[in-house]
Coordinates of C-alpha atoms and ligand atoms in Angstrom, one line a residue:
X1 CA -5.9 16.7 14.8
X2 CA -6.4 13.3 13.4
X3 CA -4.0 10.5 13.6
X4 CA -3.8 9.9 9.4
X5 CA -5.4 12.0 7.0
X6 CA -6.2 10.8 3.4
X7 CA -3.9 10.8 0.9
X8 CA -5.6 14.0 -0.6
X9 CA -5.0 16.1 2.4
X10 CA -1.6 14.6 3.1
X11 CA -0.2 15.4 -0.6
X12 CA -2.5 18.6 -1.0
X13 CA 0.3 21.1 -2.2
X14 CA 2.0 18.5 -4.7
X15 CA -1.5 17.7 -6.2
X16 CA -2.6 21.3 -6.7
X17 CA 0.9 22.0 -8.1
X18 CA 0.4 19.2 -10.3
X19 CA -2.5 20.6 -11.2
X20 CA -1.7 24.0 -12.3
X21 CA 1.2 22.9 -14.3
X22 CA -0.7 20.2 -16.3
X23 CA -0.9 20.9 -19.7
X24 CA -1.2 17.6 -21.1
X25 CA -4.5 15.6 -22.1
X26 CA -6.9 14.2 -19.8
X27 CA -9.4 11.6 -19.8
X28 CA -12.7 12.6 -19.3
X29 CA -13.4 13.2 -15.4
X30 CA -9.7 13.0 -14.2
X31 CA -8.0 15.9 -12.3
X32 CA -4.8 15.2 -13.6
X33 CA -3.5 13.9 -16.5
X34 CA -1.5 10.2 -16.9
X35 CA 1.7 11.8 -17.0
X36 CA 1.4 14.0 -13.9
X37 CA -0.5 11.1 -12.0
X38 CA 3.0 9.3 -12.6
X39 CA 5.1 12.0 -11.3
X40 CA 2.7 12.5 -8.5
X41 CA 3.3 8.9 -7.7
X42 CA 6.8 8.3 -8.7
X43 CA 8.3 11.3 -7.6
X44 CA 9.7 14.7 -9.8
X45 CA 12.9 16.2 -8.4
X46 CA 11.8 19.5 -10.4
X47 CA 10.4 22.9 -9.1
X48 CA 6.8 22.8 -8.8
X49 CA 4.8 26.0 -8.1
X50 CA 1.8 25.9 -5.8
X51 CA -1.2 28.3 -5.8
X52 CA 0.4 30.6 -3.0
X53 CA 4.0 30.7 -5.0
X54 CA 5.9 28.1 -3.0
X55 CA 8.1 26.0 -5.0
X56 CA 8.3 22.4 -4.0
X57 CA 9.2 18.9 -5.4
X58 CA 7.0 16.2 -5.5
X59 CA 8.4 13.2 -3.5
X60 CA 8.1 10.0 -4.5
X61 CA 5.0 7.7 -3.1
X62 CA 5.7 4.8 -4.2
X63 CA 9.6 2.8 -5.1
X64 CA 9.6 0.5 -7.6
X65 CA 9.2 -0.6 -11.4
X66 CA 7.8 2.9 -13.7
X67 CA 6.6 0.8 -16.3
X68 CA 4.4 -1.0 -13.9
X69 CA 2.7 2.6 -12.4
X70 CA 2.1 3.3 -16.2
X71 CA 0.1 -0.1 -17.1
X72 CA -1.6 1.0 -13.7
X73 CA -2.8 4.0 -14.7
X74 CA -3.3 3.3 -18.4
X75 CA -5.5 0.6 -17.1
X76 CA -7.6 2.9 -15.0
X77 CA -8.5 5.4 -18.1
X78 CA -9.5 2.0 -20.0
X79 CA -12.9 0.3 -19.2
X80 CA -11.3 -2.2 -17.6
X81 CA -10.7 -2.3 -13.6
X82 CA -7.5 -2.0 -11.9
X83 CA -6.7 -5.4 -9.7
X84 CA -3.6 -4.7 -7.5
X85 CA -2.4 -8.2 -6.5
X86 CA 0.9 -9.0 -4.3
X87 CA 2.0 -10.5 -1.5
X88 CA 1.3 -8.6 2.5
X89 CA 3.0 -5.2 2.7
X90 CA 3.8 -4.5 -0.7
X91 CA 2.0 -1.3 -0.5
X92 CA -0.9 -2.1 -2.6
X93 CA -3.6 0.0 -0.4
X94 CA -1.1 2.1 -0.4
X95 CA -0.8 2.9 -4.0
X96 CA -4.7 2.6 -4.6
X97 CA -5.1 5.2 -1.9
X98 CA -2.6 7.7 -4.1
X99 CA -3.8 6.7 -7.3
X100 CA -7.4 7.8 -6.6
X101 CA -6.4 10.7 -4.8
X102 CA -4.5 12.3 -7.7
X103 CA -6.9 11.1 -10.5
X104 CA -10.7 11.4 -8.7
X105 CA -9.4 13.6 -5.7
X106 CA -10.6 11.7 -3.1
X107 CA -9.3 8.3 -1.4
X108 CA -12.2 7.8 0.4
X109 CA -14.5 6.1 -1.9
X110 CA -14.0 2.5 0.0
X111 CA -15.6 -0.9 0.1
X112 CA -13.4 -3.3 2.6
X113 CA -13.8 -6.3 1.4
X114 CA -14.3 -9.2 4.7
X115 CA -15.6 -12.7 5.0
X116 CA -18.8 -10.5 6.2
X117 CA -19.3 -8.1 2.9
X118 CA -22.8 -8.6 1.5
X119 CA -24.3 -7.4 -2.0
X120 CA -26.1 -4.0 0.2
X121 CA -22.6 -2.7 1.0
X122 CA -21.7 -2.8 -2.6
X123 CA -24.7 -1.3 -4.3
X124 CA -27.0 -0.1 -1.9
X125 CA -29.0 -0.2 1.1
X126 CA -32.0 1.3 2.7
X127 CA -33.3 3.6 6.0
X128 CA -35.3 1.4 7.1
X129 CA -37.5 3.4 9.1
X130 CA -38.0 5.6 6.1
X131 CA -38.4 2.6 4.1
X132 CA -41.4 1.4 6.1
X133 CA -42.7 5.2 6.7
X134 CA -42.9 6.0 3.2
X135 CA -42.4 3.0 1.1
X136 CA -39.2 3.2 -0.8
X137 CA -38.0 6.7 -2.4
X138 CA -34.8 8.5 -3.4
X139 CA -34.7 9.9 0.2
X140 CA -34.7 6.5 2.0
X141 CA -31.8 5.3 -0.3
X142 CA -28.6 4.7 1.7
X143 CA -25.7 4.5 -1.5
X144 CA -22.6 2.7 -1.1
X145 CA -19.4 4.3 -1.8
X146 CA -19.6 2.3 -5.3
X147 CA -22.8 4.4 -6.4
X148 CA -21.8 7.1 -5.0
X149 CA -18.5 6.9 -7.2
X150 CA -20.3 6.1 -10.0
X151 CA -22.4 8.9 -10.0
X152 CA -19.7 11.1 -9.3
X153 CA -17.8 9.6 -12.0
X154 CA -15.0 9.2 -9.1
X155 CA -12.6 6.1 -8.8
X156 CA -13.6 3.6 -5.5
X157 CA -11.8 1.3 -3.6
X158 CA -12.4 -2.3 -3.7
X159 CA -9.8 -3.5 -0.5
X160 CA -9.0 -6.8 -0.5
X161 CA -11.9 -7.9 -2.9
X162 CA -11.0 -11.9 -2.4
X163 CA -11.7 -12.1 1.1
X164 CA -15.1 -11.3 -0.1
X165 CA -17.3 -14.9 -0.8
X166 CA -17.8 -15.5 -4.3
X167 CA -21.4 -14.9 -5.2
X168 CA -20.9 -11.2 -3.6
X169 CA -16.9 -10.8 -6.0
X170 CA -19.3 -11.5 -8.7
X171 CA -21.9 -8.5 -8.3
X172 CA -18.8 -6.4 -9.5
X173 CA -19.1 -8.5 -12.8
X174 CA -22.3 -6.7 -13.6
X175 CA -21.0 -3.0 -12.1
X176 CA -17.4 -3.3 -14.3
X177 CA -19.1 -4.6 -17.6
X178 CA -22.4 -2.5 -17.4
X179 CA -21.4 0.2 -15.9
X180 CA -24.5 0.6 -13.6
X181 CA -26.6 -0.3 -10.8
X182 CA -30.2 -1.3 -11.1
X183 CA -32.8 -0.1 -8.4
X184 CA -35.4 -2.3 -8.5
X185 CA -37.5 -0.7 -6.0
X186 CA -37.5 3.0 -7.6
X187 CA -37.7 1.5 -11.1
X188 CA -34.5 3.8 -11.9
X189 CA -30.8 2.9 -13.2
X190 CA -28.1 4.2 -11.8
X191 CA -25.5 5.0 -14.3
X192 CA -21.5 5.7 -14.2
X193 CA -20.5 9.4 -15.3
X194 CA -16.7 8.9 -16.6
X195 CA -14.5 9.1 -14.3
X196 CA -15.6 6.2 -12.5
X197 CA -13.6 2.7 -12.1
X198 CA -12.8 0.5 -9.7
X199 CA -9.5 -0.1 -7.9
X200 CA -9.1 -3.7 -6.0
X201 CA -6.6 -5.3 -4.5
X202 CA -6.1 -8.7 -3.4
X203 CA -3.2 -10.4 -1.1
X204 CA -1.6 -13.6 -2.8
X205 CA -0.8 -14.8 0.4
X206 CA -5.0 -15.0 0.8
X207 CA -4.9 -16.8 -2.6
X208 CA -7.6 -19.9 -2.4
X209 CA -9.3 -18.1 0.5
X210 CA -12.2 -17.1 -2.1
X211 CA -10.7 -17.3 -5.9
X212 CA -11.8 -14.7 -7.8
X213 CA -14.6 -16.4 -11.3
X214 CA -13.3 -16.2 -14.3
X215 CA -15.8 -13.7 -15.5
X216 CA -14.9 -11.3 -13.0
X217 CA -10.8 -11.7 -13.7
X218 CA -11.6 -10.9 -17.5
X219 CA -13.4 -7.8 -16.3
X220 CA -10.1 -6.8 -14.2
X221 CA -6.4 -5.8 -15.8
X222 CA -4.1 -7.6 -13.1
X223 CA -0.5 -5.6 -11.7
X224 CA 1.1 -8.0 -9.5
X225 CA 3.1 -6.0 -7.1
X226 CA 6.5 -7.6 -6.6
X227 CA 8.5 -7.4 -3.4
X228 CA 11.5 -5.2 -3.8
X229 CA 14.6 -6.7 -4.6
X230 CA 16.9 -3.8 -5.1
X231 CA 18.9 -3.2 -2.0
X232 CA 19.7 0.4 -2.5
X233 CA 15.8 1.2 -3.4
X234 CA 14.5 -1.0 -0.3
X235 CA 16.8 1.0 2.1
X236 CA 16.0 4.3 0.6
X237 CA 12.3 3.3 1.0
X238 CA 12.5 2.1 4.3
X239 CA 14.2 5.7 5.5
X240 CA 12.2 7.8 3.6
X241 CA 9.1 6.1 5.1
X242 CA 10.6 5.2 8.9
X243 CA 11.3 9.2 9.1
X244 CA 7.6 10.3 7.7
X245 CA 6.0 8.0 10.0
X246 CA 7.7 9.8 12.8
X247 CA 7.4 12.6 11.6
X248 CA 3.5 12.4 11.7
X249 CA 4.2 11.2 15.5
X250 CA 5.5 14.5 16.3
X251 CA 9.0 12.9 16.7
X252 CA 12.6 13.5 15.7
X253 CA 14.4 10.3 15.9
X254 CA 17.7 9.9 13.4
X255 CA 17.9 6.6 11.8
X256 CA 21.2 5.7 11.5
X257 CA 21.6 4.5 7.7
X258 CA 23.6 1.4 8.7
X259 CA 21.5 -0.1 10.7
X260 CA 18.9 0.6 8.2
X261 CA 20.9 -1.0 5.6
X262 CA 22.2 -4.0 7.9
X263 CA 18.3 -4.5 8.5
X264 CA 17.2 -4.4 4.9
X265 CA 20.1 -6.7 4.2
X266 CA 18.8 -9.0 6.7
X267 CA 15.0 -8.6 5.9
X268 CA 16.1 -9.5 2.1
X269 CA 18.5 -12.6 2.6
X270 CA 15.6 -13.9 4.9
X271 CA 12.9 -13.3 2.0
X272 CA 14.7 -15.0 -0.7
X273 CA 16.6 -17.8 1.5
X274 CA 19.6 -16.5 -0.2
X275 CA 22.8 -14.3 0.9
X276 CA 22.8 -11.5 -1.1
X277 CA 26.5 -12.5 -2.7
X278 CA 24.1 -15.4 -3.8
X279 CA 27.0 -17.8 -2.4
X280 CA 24.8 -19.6 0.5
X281 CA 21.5 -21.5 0.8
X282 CA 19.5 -20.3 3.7
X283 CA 16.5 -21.3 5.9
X284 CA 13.2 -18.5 4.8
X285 CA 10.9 -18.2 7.7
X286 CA 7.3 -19.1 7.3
X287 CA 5.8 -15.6 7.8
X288 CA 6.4 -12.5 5.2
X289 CA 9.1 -10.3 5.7
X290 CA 7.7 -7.4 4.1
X291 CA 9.3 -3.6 3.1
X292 CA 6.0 -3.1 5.5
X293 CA 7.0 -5.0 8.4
X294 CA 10.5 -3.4 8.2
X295 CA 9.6 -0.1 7.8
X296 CA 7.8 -0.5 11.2
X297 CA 10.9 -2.6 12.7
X298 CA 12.8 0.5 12.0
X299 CA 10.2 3.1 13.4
X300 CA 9.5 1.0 16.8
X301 CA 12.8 0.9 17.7
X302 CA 12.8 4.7 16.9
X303 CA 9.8 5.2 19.7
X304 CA 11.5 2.8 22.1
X305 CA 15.0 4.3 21.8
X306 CA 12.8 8.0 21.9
X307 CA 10.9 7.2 25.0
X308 CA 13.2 4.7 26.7
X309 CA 16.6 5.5 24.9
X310 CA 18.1 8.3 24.9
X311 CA 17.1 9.1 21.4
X312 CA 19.6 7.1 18.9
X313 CA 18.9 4.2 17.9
X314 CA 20.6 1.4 19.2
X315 CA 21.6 -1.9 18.0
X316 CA 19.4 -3.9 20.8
X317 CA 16.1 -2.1 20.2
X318 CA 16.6 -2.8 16.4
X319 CA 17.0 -6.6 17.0
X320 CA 14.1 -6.9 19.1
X321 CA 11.8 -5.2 17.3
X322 CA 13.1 -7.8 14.5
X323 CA 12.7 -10.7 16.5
X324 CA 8.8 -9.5 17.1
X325 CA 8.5 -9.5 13.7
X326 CA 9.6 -12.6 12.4
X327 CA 8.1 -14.7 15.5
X328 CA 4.6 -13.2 15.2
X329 CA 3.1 -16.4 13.4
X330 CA 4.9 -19.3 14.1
X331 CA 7.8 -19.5 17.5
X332 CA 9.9 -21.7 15.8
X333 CA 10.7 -19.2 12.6
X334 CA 13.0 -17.8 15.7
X335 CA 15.2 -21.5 15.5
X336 CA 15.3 -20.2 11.4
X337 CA 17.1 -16.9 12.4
X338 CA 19.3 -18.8 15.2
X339 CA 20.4 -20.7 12.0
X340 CA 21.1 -17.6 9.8
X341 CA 22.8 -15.6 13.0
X342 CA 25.3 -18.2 13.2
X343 CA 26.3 -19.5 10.0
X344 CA 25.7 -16.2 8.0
X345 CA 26.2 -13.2 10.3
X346 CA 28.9 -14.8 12.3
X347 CA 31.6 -14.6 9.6
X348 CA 30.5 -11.0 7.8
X349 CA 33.0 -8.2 8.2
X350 CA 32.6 -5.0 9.7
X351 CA 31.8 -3.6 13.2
X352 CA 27.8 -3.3 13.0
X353 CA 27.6 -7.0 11.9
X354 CA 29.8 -7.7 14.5
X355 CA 27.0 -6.2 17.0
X356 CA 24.5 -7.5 15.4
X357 CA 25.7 -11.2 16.2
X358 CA 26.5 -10.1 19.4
X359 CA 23.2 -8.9 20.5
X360 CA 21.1 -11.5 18.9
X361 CA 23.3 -14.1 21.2
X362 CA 22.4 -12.5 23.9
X363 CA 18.7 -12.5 22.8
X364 CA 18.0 -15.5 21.2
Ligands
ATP1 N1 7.6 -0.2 -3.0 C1 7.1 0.6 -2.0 N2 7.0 1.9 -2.2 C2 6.5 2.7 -1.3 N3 6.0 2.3 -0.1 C3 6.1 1.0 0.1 C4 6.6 0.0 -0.8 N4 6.5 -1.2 -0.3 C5 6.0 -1.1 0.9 N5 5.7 0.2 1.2 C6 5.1 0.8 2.4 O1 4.5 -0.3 3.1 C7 3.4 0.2 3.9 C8 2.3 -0.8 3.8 O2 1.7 -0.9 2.6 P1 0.2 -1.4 2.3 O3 -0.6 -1.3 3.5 O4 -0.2 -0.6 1.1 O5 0.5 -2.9 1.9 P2 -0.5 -3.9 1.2 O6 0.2 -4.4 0.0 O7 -1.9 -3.3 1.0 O8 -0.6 -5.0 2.3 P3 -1.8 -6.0 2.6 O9 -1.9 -7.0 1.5 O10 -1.4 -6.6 3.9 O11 -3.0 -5.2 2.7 C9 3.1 1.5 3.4 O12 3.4 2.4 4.4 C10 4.0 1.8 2.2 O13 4.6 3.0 2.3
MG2 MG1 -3.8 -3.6 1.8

């Protein structure tokens, strides 16, 4: 059994559901039409029917603005390619990874972009012992996952496409306008069957490390990814996902909803160095307080309280696990929560805030 399976395998039932119930036009090369690559994405609390007869509903991937998941995916049937921009954790790879696994049907068509990409890993590369054997042929060819997409007429995955150097961003200039890859060496072209596009995504927070030419920005329909601001969506999020994640663990801890909403309350008045009553100017911490980070606040105190709890989730496991996360970049963001602890939590209402001050003094 593997530790995470692809988006594909993961959502097999929804997709093939999707599938059989999709009536509406396609473009050329997609499994799935616009429309049901939305609901697959945004959720659909109707009866779907899989091939075997089960009905089932298709839960929702990803929280967040529909209007945005439509430009998305309007912008993937265009020629244009789909740039997914935001800060850290706002599920960018995670919304490529569902987006190509409803429309192309597999996820796995990936370039990881790194300081260390070169031009081979985007187009292609040789065996090299074949290569000096025979001389270059078809058979020595080693494709990237972007030729092999193309020739598939399958979307790939472009992750995190600025932390690649500039002169390699800008061999996608030629791949997104032309639509092909030249092989020198076997005199051949390799062209894109429809179907094919490219999905990047790139971390504001990395903004500067290599900026992206202008060539290749015109060649790319930007969606910036905002961080969520609605309270109510943010906590239903971080449930939803806290309880999958344990779920895939093999575990069965219960999240207590107002810790997760104390949390998210938290996580959100830090982000915006704001109360949420808007009434009180507050210190933001240096590193990003993601829906990312606090989904996995939530689920590591669910495995502490698990395997060293007695299965609830308590109030002291939550804190900690908070503390990890806002400290992980600079020590003194901790002084910034010291702050918020005593001139914010101290004087909220209700019993959970009042434990909440009480075990971050003893903490802090
Ligand atoms: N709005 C959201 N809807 C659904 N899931 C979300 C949302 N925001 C964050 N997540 C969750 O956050 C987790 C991390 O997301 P992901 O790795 O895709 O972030 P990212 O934007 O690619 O971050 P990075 O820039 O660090 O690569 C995922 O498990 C995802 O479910
Ligand atoms: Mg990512």
């Amino acid at each position: 059994m593997a530790v995470r399976y692809p988006a594909e395998i993961r959502c097999q039932k929804e997709l093939e559901a999707l599938q059989l119930a999709d009536t509406y036009p396609k473009p050329q090369g997609w499994l799935l039409s616009p429309r049901m690559v939305e609901r697959f994405i945004l959720g659909s609390e109707e009866e779907w029917v899989t091939k075997d007869g089960e009905k089932i509903r298709i839960r929702p991937k990803y929280w967040g603005d529909r209007s945005l998941i439509q430009v998305a995916i309007a912008t993937l049937a265009s020629d244009r390619g789909l740039m997914l921009a935001g800060e850290p954790g706002t599920a960018k790879s995670w919304l490529s990874e569902h987006l190509s696994a409803a429309i192309s049907g597999t996820s796995q068509l990936i370039v990881q972009g790194t300081s260390g990409t070169n031009e081979d890993q985007i187009k292609y590369t040789w065996n090299y012992a074949m290569l000096i054997a025979q001389g270059p042929s078809t058979e020595a060819l080693v494709e990237s996952p972007m030729m092999d997409g193309m020739k598939q007429g399958k979307l790939v995955r472009f992750e995190e496409l600025t932390r690649c150097h500039s002169q390699i961003q800008d061999v996608m200039i030629s791949i997104l306008s032309e639509k092909q890859i030249a092989i020198p060496e076997l005199n051949t072209v390799v062209n894109a069957e429809k179907g094919f596009n490219v999905i990047a995504t790139a971390n504001t927070a990395d903004k500067g490390v290599n900026d992206m030419s202008a060539a290749l920005k015109r060649r790319f329909n930007f969606v910036v990814i905002p961080v969520l601001t609605d309270l109510e969506q943010e906590m239903k999020l971080v449930e939803e996902r806290a309880k999958e994640q344990m779920l895939s663990l093999g575990l069965e801890a219960q999240i207590p909803p107002d810790l997760v909403r104390l949390m998210t309350t938290v996580f959100q008045e830090l982000r915006r160095g704001k109360t949420i009553d808007r009434q009180m100017q507050i210190k933001k911490p240096s590193t990003v307080l993601s829906t990312a980070e606090l989904i996995s606040v939530m689920s590591n105190s669910a495995i502490l309280s698990t395997y060293f709890g007695d299965g609830s989730i308590q109030m002291k496991e939550v804190v900690r696990s908070m503390f990890g996360a806002v400290s992980k970049e600079d020590d003194t963001d901790l002084d910034v929560v010291k702050e918020y602890v005593e001139t914010v939590v101290r004087d909220r209402e209700g019993q959970v805030w009042a434990d909440f001050y009480q075990t971050c003094k003893e903490q802090l």
